[in-house]
mmCIF file of C-alpha atoms in Angstrom:
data_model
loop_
_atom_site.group_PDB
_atom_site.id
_atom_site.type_symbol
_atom_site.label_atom_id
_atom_site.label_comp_id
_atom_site.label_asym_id
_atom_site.label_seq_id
_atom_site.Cartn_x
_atom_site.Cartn_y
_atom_site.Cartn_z
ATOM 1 C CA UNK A 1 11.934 -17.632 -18.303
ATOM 2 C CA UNK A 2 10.147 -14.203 -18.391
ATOM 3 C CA UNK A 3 6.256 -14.510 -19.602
ATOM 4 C CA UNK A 4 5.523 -13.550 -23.461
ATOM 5 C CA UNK A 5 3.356 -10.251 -24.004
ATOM 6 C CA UNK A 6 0.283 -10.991 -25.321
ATOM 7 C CA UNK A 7 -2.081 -7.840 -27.021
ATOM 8 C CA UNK A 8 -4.905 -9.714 -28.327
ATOM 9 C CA UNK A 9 -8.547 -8.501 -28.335
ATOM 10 C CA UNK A 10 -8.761 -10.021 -24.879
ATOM 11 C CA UNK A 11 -6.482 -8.528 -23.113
ATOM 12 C CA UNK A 12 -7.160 -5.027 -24.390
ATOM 13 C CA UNK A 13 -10.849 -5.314 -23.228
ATOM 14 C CA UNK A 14 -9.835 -6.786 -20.214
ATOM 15 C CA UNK A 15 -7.729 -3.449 -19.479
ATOM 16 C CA UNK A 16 -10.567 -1.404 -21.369
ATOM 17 C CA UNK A 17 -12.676 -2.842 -18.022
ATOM 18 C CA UNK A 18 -10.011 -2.320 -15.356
ATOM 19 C CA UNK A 19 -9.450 1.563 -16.602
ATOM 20 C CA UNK A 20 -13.497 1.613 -16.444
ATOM 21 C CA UNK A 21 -13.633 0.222 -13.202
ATOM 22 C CA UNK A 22 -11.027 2.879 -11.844
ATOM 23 C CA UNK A 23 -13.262 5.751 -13.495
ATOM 24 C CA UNK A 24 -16.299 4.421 -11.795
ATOM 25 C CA UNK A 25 -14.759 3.974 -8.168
ATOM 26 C CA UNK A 26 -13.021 7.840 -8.915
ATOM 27 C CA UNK A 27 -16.516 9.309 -9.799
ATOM 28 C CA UNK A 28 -18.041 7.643 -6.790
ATOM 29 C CA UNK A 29 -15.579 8.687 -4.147
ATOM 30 C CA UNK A 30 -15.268 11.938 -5.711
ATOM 31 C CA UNK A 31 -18.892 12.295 -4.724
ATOM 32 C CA UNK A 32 -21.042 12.113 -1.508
ATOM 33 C CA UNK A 33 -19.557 8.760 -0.008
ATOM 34 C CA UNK A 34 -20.120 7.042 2.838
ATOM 35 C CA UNK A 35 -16.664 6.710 4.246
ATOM 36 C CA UNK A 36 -17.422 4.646 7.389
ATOM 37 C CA UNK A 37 -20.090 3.223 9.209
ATOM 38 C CA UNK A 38 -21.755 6.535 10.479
ATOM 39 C CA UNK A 39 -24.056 8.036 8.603
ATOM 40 C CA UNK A 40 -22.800 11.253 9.497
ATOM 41 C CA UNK A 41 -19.515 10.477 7.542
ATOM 42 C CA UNK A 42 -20.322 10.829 3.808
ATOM 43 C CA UNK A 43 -18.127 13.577 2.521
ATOM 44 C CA UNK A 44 -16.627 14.226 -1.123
ATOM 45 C CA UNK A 45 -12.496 14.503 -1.687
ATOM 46 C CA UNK A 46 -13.796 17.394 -4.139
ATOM 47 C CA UNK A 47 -15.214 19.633 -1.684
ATOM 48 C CA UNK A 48 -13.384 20.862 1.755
ATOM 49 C CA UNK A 49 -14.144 18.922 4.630
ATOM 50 C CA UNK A 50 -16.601 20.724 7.093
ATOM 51 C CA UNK A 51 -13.990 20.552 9.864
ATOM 52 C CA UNK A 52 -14.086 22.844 13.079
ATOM 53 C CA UNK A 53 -11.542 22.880 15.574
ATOM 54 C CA UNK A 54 -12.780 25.616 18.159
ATOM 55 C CA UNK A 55 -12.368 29.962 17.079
ATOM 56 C CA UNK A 56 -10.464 31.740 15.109
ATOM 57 C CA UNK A 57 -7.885 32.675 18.367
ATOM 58 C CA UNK A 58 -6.958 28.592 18.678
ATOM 59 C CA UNK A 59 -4.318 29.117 16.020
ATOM 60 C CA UNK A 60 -3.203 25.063 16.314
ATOM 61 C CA UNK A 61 -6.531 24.327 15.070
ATOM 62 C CA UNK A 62 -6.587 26.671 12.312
ATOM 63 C CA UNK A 63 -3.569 25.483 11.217
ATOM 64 C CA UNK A 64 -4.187 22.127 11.427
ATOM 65 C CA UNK A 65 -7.404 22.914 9.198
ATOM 66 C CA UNK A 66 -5.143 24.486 6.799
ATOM 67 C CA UNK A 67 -3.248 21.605 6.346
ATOM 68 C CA UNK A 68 -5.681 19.096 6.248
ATOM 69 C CA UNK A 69 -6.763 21.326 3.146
ATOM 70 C CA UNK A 70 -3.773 21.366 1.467
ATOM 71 C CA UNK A 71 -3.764 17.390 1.779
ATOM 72 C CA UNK A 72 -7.158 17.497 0.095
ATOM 73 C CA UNK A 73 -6.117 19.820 -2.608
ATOM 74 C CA UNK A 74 -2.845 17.884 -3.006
ATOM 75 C CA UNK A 75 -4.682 14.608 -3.356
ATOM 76 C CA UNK A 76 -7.544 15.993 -5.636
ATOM 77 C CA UNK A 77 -4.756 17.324 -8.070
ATOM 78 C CA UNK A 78 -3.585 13.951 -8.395
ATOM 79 C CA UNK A 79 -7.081 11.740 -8.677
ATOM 80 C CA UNK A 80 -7.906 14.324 -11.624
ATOM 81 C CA UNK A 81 -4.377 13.668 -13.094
ATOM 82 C CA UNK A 82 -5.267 9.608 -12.554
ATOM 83 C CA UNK A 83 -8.689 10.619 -13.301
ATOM 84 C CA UNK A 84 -8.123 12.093 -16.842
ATOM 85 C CA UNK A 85 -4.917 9.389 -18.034
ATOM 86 C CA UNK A 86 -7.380 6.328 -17.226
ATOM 87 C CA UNK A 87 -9.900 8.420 -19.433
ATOM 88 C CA UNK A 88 -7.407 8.440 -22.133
ATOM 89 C CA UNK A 89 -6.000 5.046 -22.023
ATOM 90 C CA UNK A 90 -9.905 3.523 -22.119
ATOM 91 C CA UNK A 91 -11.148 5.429 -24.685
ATOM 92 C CA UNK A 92 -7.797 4.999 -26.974
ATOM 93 C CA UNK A 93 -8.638 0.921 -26.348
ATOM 94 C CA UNK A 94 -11.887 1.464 -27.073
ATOM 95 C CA UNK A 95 -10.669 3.198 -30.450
ATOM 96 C CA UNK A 96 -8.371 0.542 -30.898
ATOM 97 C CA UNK A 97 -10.838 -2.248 -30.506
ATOM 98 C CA UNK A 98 -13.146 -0.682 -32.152
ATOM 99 C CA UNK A 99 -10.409 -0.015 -35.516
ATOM 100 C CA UNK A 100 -8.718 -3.457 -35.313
ATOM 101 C CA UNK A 101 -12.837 -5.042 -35.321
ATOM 102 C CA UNK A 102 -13.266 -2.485 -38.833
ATOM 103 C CA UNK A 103 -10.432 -3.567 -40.840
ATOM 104 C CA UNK A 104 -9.885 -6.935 -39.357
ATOM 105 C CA UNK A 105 -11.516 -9.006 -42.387
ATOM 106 C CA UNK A 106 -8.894 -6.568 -44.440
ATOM 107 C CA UNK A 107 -5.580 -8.107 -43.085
ATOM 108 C CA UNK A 108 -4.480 -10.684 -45.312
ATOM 109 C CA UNK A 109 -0.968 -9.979 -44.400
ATOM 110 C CA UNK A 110 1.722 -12.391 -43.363
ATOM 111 C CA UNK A 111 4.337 -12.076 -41.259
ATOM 112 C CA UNK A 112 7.101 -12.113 -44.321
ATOM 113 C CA UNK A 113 4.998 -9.436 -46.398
ATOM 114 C CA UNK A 114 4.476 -7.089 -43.273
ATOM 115 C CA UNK A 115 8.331 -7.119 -42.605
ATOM 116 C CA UNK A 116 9.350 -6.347 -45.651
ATOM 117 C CA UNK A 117 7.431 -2.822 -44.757
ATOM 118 C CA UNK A 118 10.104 -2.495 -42.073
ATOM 119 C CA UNK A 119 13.405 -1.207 -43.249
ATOM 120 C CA UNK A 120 16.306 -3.003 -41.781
ATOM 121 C CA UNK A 121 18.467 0.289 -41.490
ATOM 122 C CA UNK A 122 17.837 4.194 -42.191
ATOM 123 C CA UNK A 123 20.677 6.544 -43.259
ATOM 124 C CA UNK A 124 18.991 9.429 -43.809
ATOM 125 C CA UNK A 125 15.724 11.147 -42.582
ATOM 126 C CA UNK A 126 14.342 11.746 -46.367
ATOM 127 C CA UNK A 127 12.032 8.498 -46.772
ATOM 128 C CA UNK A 128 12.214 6.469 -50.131
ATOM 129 C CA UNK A 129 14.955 4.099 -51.347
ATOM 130 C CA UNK A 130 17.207 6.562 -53.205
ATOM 131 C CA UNK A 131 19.179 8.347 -50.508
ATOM 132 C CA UNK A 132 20.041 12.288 -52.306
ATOM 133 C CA UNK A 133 23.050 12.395 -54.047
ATOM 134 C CA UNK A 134 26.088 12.789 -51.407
ATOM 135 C CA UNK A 135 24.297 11.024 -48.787
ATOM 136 C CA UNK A 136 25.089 7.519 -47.461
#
């Protein structure tokens, strides 16, 4: 039997925190990071890595380079896409939370009187109960 969903203040600071958590381990990584045990290895995916593979006449090196850059620049393009969607979806729960907490004490709704705010069929895209003459 499949698992109900449940969206209850909980749960959406619970995700508010994962999104968060994301961010934080982005904005760390995206800075000087310590990638290994040498202390020699802390580089940032934002900047290009200080790589050097012999002169400019050892054209398999500078092509390798080249590549590894475009791997970077691939894989930046993508963080900042994660980057900037986790951004959104924590701030819009925040908003949310923040909302639901403001007008909470207002909702005296139940679940009768908030369905009968849901119509049960449309047949036209002018909103009100008298469809225009002609229409169905």
């Amino acid at each position: 039997m499949a698992e109900n969903i449940v969206i209850d203040e909980p749960t959406l600071t619970r995700l508010k925190n994962k999104y968060q958590a994301l961010l934080d381990d982005i904005d760390l990584r995206m800075t000087n990071y310590t990638w290994g045990t040498n202390p020699d290895s802390r580089i940032s995916l934002g900047d290009a890595f200080p790589l050097r593979l012999g002169g400019a006449d050892f054209t398999e090196a500078v092509n390798l380079v080249k590549d590894l850059e475009k791997v970077r620049t691939n894989l930046t393009g993508r963080i900042d896409t994660t980057y900037t969607n986790a951004t959104n979806l924590r701030w819009g729960l925040q908003y949310l939370l923040d909302d639901s907490s403001a007008v909470e004490h207002l909702n005296t709704l139940t679940a009768e009187e908030f369905d009968s705010f849901i119509p049960t069929s449309t047949s036209s895209a002018i909103s009100g109960n008298n469809p225009p003459a002609g229409g169905s």
